[in-house]
């Protein structure tokens, strides 16, 4: 089973832009994905991606060190599904 680490930036810019919604990920995993990955979810302090010209791309989430910009809860779930399905 694939190990997947999701690091959600909870710095101010990302939090204001929607990271708080993504923090509900653990309770929002669709039934068809449950039990198909070892999922570790963590909140991390500013990833330092929110420089001036990048700020509108917040919130940022790292999924196994891949950066997701303009992250949403649905977008993170889609990314997890892609990883799980590639693995199987
Ligand atoms: S607050 Fe998220 S990258 Fe800075």
CSV table of C-alpha atoms and ligand atoms in Angstrom, one decimal:
chain,number,residue,atom,x,y,z
A,1,UNK,CA,0.0,0.0,0.0
A,2,UNK,CA,1.3,3.4,-1.0
A,3,UNK,CA,2.5,5.8,1.7
A,4,UNK,CA,1.2,9.3,1.1
A,5,UNK,CA,2.2,12.3,3.1
A,6,UNK,CA,0.0,15.4,2.7
A,7,UNK,CA,1.6,18.5,4.2
A,8,UNK,CA,-0.9,21.4,4.3
A,9,UNK,CA,0.5,24.9,4.7
A,10,UNK,CA,-1.2,26.6,7.5
A,11,UNK,CA,0.7,29.9,7.2
A,12,UNK,CA,-1.3,33.0,7.1
A,13,UNK,CA,-1.6,33.4,3.3
A,14,UNK,CA,-2.6,29.8,2.7
A,15,UNK,CA,-4.9,29.7,5.7
A,16,UNK,CA,-6.8,32.8,4.4
A,17,UNK,CA,-7.0,31.4,0.9
A,18,UNK,CA,-8.6,28.1,2.0
A,19,UNK,CA,-6.2,25.8,3.8
A,20,UNK,CA,-8.6,25.5,6.7
A,21,UNK,CA,-11.0,23.7,4.4
A,22,UNK,CA,-8.2,21.3,3.3
A,23,UNK,CA,-7.5,20.5,7.0
A,24,UNK,CA,-10.8,18.6,7.0
A,25,UNK,CA,-9.2,16.1,4.6
A,26,UNK,CA,-9.0,13.3,7.1
A,27,UNK,CA,-12.8,13.3,7.6
A,28,UNK,CA,-13.4,13.8,3.9
A,29,UNK,CA,-11.7,10.8,2.3
A,30,UNK,CA,-14.2,9.2,-0.1
A,31,UNK,CA,-15.3,5.6,0.8
A,32,UNK,CA,-13.8,4.2,-2.3
A,33,UNK,CA,-10.3,5.4,-1.3
A,34,UNK,CA,-10.4,4.4,2.3
A,35,UNK,CA,-8.0,1.6,3.2
A,36,UNK,CA,-6.1,1.9,-0.1
A,37,UNK,CA,-3.2,4.1,1.1
A,38,UNK,CA,-1.3,4.8,4.3
A,39,UNK,CA,-2.2,8.5,4.6
A,40,UNK,CA,-0.4,10.9,6.8
A,41,UNK,CA,-1.8,14.4,7.1
A,42,UNK,CA,0.1,17.2,8.7
A,43,UNK,CA,-0.2,21.0,9.0
A,44,UNK,CA,3.0,22.8,8.4
A,45,UNK,CA,4.1,26.4,8.9
A,46,UNK,CA,4.7,28.6,5.9
A,47,UNK,CA,6.3,26.7,3.0
A,48,UNK,CA,7.8,30.0,1.8
A,49,UNK,CA,6.0,29.7,-1.5
A,50,UNK,CA,3.8,32.7,-0.9
A,51,UNK,CA,6.2,35.3,-2.2
A,52,UNK,CA,4.5,38.4,-3.8
A,53,UNK,CA,4.0,37.1,-7.3
A,54,UNK,CA,3.0,33.7,-6.1
A,55,UNK,CA,0.6,34.7,-3.4
A,56,UNK,CA,-2.5,34.3,-5.6
A,57,UNK,CA,-1.5,30.6,-6.0
A,58,UNK,CA,-2.1,29.9,-2.3
A,59,UNK,CA,-3.1,27.7,-0.7
A,60,UNK,CA,-0.1,25.4,-1.2
A,61,UNK,CA,-0.1,21.7,-0.3
A,62,UNK,CA,2.8,19.2,-0.6
A,63,UNK,CA,1.8,15.7,-1.5
A,64,UNK,CA,4.8,13.4,-1.2
A,65,UNK,CA,6.9,16.5,-1.9
A,66,UNK,CA,5.0,17.5,-5.1
A,67,UNK,CA,3.7,21.0,-4.8
A,68,UNK,CA,0.0,21.6,-5.4
A,69,UNK,CA,-0.9,25.2,-6.0
A,70,UNK,CA,-4.4,26.7,-5.6
A,71,UNK,CA,-5.1,23.6,-3.6
A,72,UNK,CA,-8.7,22.7,-2.7
A,73,UNK,CA,-10.1,19.8,-0.7
A,74,UNK,CA,-11.4,18.3,-3.9
A,75,UNK,CA,-8.1,18.9,-5.7
A,76,UNK,CA,-6.2,17.1,-3.0
A,77,UNK,CA,-8.6,14.2,-3.1
A,78,UNK,CA,-8.2,14.0,-6.9
A,79,UNK,CA,-4.4,13.9,-6.5
A,80,UNK,CA,-4.7,11.1,-3.9
A,81,UNK,CA,-6.9,9.1,-6.2
A,82,UNK,CA,-4.4,9.5,-9.1
A,83,UNK,CA,-1.5,8.3,-6.9
A,84,UNK,CA,-3.5,5.3,-5.6
A,85,UNK,CA,-4.7,4.3,-9.0
A,86,UNK,CA,-1.2,4.6,-10.5
A,87,UNK,CA,0.1,2.3,-7.8
A,88,UNK,CA,-2.5,-0.4,-8.4
B,1,LIG,S1,1.7,30.8,4.0
B,1,LIG,FE1,1.7,29.1,2.8
B,1,LIG,S2,3.5,29.2,1.7
B,1,LIG,FE2,3.5,30.9,3.0
